[in-house]
Amino acid sequence: MAKVFCVANQKGGVGKTTTTVNLAAGLAKVGQRVLMIDLDPQGNATMGSGVDKRKLEYTVYDVLIESASIAQARVHSDKLQQAGCGYHILGANRELAGAEVELVELDRREKRLKQAVAEVAAEYDFVLIDCPPALSMLTLNGLCCAHGVIVPMQCEYFALEGLTDLVNTIKQVKANLNDDLQIIGLLRMMFDPRITLQQQVSDQLKAHFSDKVFDTVIPRNVRLAEAPSYGVPGVVFDPQSKGAQAFIAFAQEMVVRIRTM
């Protein structure tokens, strides 16, 4: 059965979508079967996976209101298939913004994604969920569905403050809605070892969270930033770049880590 992971952080701009699409492509490249779910109404993970969000027949919105199943709604990108990094995508677009209001009225409102994923879990090794940067009903659906949370973060002071809030949120969801939920690991993003503050924050993370900090560090990399404008993950856009190589290493680390779960 698939291991389901949310990529979440209440702070915006920390690289959640970059992490989700590149980890999905990296896992596919090392032979894993992957489903990527875009839970952000902006649909950036959908576009960054080579899928035009405006042309989708069904989206995650249809799955949440139960007018379509994941098997009906998932798509794939020919570009990624050709590059040997193909994975299934359950896309999102602006329609999803309305789901927040609609879900409030529905029964099992925070468990709808969990039920939908359970129907296809046997077909995948990994399910990765890109969450919006807020504790919304959408994020709650992701957290209720997941075995664990991958937390991408920059090594800056405000990131540490945001991390405290996120840890408290995960504890609450674990206590009330999803007993399986845990932090799988913290991923240091956009890291520049020349900046003393970043090195200090990285050391603090290691001291407080020890083995919960992934060994892999994703460097600040222009090629990763350019990739979304071409509609592909950085792992496909420039496989030889430092950023792409780091995400392949991260994918391999994830495969090893889930064996111990």
Short mmCIF file of C-alpha atoms in Angstrom, two decimals:
data_model
loop_
_atom_site.label_atom_id
_atom_site.label_comp_id
_atom_site.label_asym_id
_atom_site.label_seq_id
_atom_site.Cartn_x
_atom_site.Cartn_y
_atom_site.Cartn_z
CA MET A 1 0.00 0.00 0.00
CA ALA A 2 1.12 3.54 -0.72
CA LYS A 3 2.73 5.74 1.89
CA VAL A 4 0.88 9.09 1.88
CA PHE A 5 2.83 12.26 2.68
CA CYS A 6 1.73 15.88 2.95
CA VAL A 7 4.22 18.55 1.99
CA ALA A 8 3.11 21.31 4.37
CA ASN A 9 4.21 24.50 6.04
CA GLN A 10 1.94 27.33 7.20
CA LYS A 11 4.57 29.83 6.04
CA GLY A 12 4.38 30.75 2.35
CA GLY A 13 7.30 30.87 -0.08
CA VAL A 14 9.35 28.09 1.51
CA GLY A 15 9.36 25.81 -1.53
CA LYS A 16 6.45 23.43 -0.87
CA THR A 17 5.43 23.10 -4.52
CA THR A 18 9.06 22.89 -5.69
CA THR A 19 9.58 20.09 -3.18
CA THR A 20 6.41 18.22 -4.16
CA VAL A 21 6.95 18.15 -7.93
CA ASN A 22 10.68 17.46 -7.77
CA LEU A 23 10.32 14.75 -5.14
CA ALA A 24 7.54 13.16 -7.26
CA ALA A 25 9.77 13.24 -10.36
CA GLY A 26 12.79 12.03 -8.37
CA LEU A 27 10.85 9.10 -6.89
CA ALA A 28 9.51 8.17 -10.35
CA LYS A 29 13.07 8.29 -11.70
CA VAL A 30 14.27 5.78 -9.07
CA GLY A 31 11.47 3.37 -9.98
CA GLN A 32 8.64 4.29 -7.59
CA ARG A 33 4.94 4.53 -8.57
CA VAL A 34 3.78 8.03 -7.59
CA LEU A 35 0.52 9.98 -7.38
CA MET A 36 0.86 13.73 -6.83
CA ILE A 37 -2.22 15.53 -5.45
CA ASP A 38 -2.43 19.31 -5.82
CA LEU A 39 -4.52 20.71 -2.94
CA ASP A 40 -3.67 24.36 -3.62
CA PRO A 41 -6.28 26.38 -5.62
CA GLN A 42 -3.40 28.20 -7.36
CA GLY A 43 -2.67 24.93 -9.19
CA ASN A 44 1.08 25.56 -9.35
CA ALA A 45 2.01 21.90 -8.75
CA THR A 46 -0.34 20.93 -11.60
CA MET A 47 1.25 23.39 -14.05
CA GLY A 48 4.75 22.51 -12.79
CA SER A 49 4.05 18.87 -13.65
CA GLY A 50 3.40 19.65 -17.32
CA VAL A 51 -0.42 19.72 -17.09
CA ASP A 52 -2.56 22.69 -18.16
CA LYS A 53 -4.92 23.28 -15.22
CA ARG A 54 -7.41 25.14 -17.47
CA LYS A 55 -8.00 22.05 -19.63
CA LEU A 56 -8.67 19.52 -16.88
CA GLU A 57 -11.95 17.64 -17.19
CA TYR A 58 -11.91 16.67 -13.49
CA THR A 59 -9.87 18.06 -10.59
CA VAL A 60 -9.35 17.35 -6.90
CA TYR A 61 -12.44 19.53 -6.37
CA ASP A 62 -14.61 16.89 -8.10
CA VAL A 63 -13.02 14.20 -5.94
CA LEU A 64 -13.74 16.13 -2.72
CA ILE A 65 -17.41 16.70 -3.57
CA GLU A 66 -17.57 13.06 -4.76
CA SER A 67 -18.63 13.73 -8.34
CA ALA A 68 -15.55 11.85 -9.63
CA SER A 69 -13.07 9.27 -8.33
CA ILE A 70 -9.28 9.66 -8.38
CA ALA A 71 -9.14 6.94 -11.07
CA GLN A 72 -11.35 9.15 -13.28
CA ALA A 73 -9.66 12.46 -12.45
CA ARG A 74 -5.93 11.63 -12.53
CA VAL A 75 -3.85 12.55 -15.58
CA HIS A 76 -0.21 12.30 -16.63
CA SER A 77 2.22 14.43 -18.60
CA ASP A 78 3.76 13.14 -21.84
CA LYS A 79 6.83 15.34 -21.25
CA LEU A 80 7.54 13.63 -17.93
CA GLN A 81 6.84 10.14 -19.31
CA GLN A 82 9.38 10.70 -22.10
CA ALA A 83 11.98 11.87 -19.55
CA GLY A 84 11.53 8.68 -17.50
CA CYS A 85 10.00 10.62 -14.58
CA GLY A 86 6.30 10.00 -15.18
CA TYR A 87 3.82 10.13 -12.32
CA HIS A 88 0.05 10.54 -12.02
CA ILE A 89 -1.34 13.98 -11.21
CA LEU A 90 -4.61 14.83 -9.49
CA GLY A 91 -4.74 18.45 -10.53
CA ALA A 92 -6.27 21.64 -9.11
CA ASN A 93 -7.46 24.97 -10.43
CA ARG A 94 -9.49 27.96 -9.18
CA GLU A 95 -12.60 25.82 -8.70
CA LEU A 96 -10.93 24.45 -5.58
CA ALA A 97 -11.17 27.82 -3.80
CA GLY A 98 -14.95 27.30 -3.58
CA ALA A 99 -14.52 23.88 -2.00
CA GLU A 100 -13.59 25.50 1.32
CA VAL A 101 -17.11 26.87 1.74
CA GLU A 102 -18.90 23.84 0.30
CA LEU A 103 -17.05 21.32 2.49
CA VAL A 104 -18.24 23.01 5.69
CA GLU A 105 -21.80 21.84 4.97
CA LEU A 106 -20.88 18.26 4.04
CA ASP A 107 -20.59 15.19 6.23
CA ARG A 108 -17.13 13.58 6.72
CA ARG A 109 -15.78 16.89 5.49
CA GLU A 110 -12.19 16.37 6.70
CA LYS A 111 -12.00 12.69 5.68
CA ARG A 112 -13.15 12.86 2.06
CA LEU A 113 -9.69 12.82 0.51
CA LYS A 114 -8.67 9.93 2.76
CA GLN A 115 -11.57 7.83 1.49
CA ALA A 116 -10.77 8.66 -2.16
CA VAL A 117 -7.06 7.84 -1.78
CA ALA A 118 -7.85 4.51 -0.08
CA GLU A 119 -9.53 3.33 -3.31
CA VAL A 120 -6.29 3.68 -5.35
CA ALA A 121 -3.60 3.27 -2.65
CA ALA A 122 -2.67 -0.24 -3.82
CA GLU A 123 -1.60 1.17 -7.21
CA TYR A 124 1.15 3.41 -5.82
CA ASP A 125 4.26 3.36 -3.65
CA PHE A 126 3.99 7.07 -2.76
CA VAL A 127 1.18 9.63 -2.67
CA LEU A 128 2.46 13.22 -2.28
CA ILE A 129 0.04 16.03 -1.37
CA ASP A 130 0.94 19.68 -2.02
CA CYS A 131 -0.90 21.69 0.66
CA PRO A 132 -1.81 25.40 0.57
CA PRO A 133 0.08 27.73 2.97
CA ALA A 134 -2.68 27.89 5.61
CA LEU A 135 -4.47 25.59 8.00
CA SER A 136 -7.64 25.38 5.92
CA MET A 137 -10.21 22.65 5.34
CA LEU A 138 -8.11 21.59 2.33
CA THR A 139 -4.93 21.23 4.39
CA LEU A 140 -6.94 19.37 7.04
CA ASN A 141 -8.10 16.88 4.38
CA GLY A 142 -4.47 16.33 3.45
CA LEU A 143 -3.34 15.87 7.06
CA CYS A 144 -6.18 13.44 7.85
CA CYS A 145 -5.18 11.37 4.84
CA ALA A 146 -1.41 11.25 5.47
CA HIS A 147 0.96 8.91 7.26
CA GLY A 148 3.35 11.80 7.75
CA VAL A 149 4.34 15.37 6.95
CA ILE A 150 7.41 16.53 5.05
CA VAL A 151 8.22 20.10 6.12
CA PRO A 152 10.26 22.16 3.64
CA MET A 153 11.77 25.23 5.27
CA GLN A 154 14.38 27.89 4.78
CA CYS A 155 17.05 28.29 7.41
CA GLU A 156 15.90 31.71 8.64
CA TYR A 157 14.66 33.00 11.98
CA PHE A 158 10.97 33.45 11.01
CA ALA A 159 10.93 29.90 9.65
CA LEU A 160 11.68 28.61 13.16
CA GLU A 161 8.69 30.53 14.53
CA GLY A 162 6.39 29.09 11.84
CA LEU A 163 7.69 25.62 12.58
CA THR A 164 6.47 25.81 16.19
CA ASP A 165 2.91 26.57 14.97
CA LEU A 166 3.04 23.69 12.49
CA VAL A 167 4.24 21.19 15.11
CA ASN A 168 1.33 22.21 17.37
CA THR A 169 -1.15 21.81 14.48
CA ILE A 170 0.17 18.33 13.70
CA LYS A 171 -0.16 17.34 17.37
CA GLN A 172 -3.80 18.50 17.41
CA VAL A 173 -4.68 16.63 14.21
CA LYS A 174 -2.91 13.51 15.52
CA ALA A 175 -4.83 13.68 18.83
CA ASN A 176 -8.26 14.29 17.29
CA LEU A 177 -8.42 13.08 13.69
CA ASN A 178 -5.46 10.96 12.51
CA ASP A 179 -3.57 8.79 14.94
CA ASP A 180 -0.96 7.82 12.28
CA LEU A 181 0.21 11.39 11.64
CA GLN A 182 3.82 12.29 12.41
CA ILE A 183 6.55 14.58 11.14
CA ILE A 184 8.62 12.50 8.73
CA GLY A 185 11.32 15.09 8.41
CA LEU A 186 12.42 18.69 7.89
CA LEU A 187 13.90 19.51 4.49
CA ARG A 188 16.32 22.44 4.37
CA MET A 189 15.49 24.40 1.20
CA MET A 190 17.28 27.16 -0.77
CA PHE A 191 20.32 26.62 1.42
CA ASP A 192 23.44 28.75 0.97
CA PRO A 193 26.30 27.57 3.21
CA ARG A 194 28.11 30.92 2.77
CA ILE A 195 25.45 32.69 4.84
CA THR A 196 26.36 32.37 8.52
CA LEU A 197 22.77 32.75 9.77
CA GLN A 198 21.59 29.85 7.60
CA GLN A 199 24.34 27.64 8.97
CA GLN A 200 23.40 28.63 12.54
CA VAL A 201 19.68 27.89 12.01
CA SER A 202 20.59 24.58 10.36
CA ASP A 203 22.68 23.66 13.43
CA GLN A 204 19.75 24.62 15.71
CA LEU A 205 17.39 22.39 13.72
CA LYS A 206 19.82 19.49 14.02
CA ALA A 207 20.14 20.07 17.77
CA HIS A 208 16.36 20.20 18.39
CA PHE A 209 15.04 17.68 15.87
CA SER A 210 18.13 15.44 15.36
CA ASP A 211 17.11 12.50 13.11
CA LYS A 212 13.94 14.31 11.97
CA VAL A 213 16.14 16.58 9.82
CA PHE A 214 16.78 15.02 6.42
CA ASP A 215 20.45 14.52 5.53
CA THR A 216 19.80 15.91 2.05
CA VAL A 217 20.01 19.71 1.71
CA ILE A 218 18.51 21.45 -1.34
CA PRO A 219 20.82 24.29 -2.44
CA ARG A 220 19.71 27.65 -3.78
CA ASN A 221 19.63 26.88 -7.50
CA VAL A 222 18.62 29.01 -10.49
CA ARG A 223 17.68 25.99 -12.64
CA LEU A 224 15.09 24.84 -10.09
CA ALA A 225 13.57 28.33 -10.14
CA GLU A 226 13.47 28.42 -13.96
CA ALA A 227 11.86 25.01 -14.42
CA PRO A 228 8.20 25.94 -13.63
CA SER A 229 8.11 28.43 -16.52
CA TYR A 230 8.80 25.47 -18.84
CA GLY A 231 6.08 23.37 -17.15
CA VAL A 232 8.38 20.65 -15.82
CA PRO A 233 10.11 19.85 -12.50
CA GLY A 234 13.78 20.86 -12.19
CA VAL A 235 14.72 17.16 -12.16
CA VAL A 236 13.49 16.97 -15.78
CA PHE A 237 14.42 20.51 -16.90
CA ASP A 238 18.13 20.18 -16.08
CA PRO A 239 18.97 16.75 -14.61
CA GLN A 240 22.64 17.69 -14.17
CA SER A 241 22.00 20.83 -12.09
CA LYS A 242 22.92 20.81 -8.40
CA GLY A 243 19.26 21.27 -7.42
CA ALA A 244 18.09 18.30 -9.53
CA GLN A 245 20.87 16.08 -8.20
CA ALA A 246 19.90 17.05 -4.64
CA PHE A 247 16.25 16.07 -5.25
CA ILE A 248 17.29 12.68 -6.68
CA ALA A 249 19.36 12.14 -3.52
CA PHE A 250 16.35 13.21 -1.43
CA ALA A 251 14.10 10.74 -3.28
CA GLN A 252 16.57 7.94 -2.53
CA GLU A 253 16.69 9.02 1.13
CA MET A 254 12.85 8.92 1.29
CA VAL A 255 12.76 5.37 -0.12
CA VAL A 256 15.22 4.25 2.57
CA ARG A 257 13.38 6.15 5.33
CA ILE A 258 9.96 4.59 4.67
CA ARG A 259 11.44 1.12 5.04
CA THR A 260 12.03 1.94 8.71
CA MET A 261 8.48 3.28 9.26
#
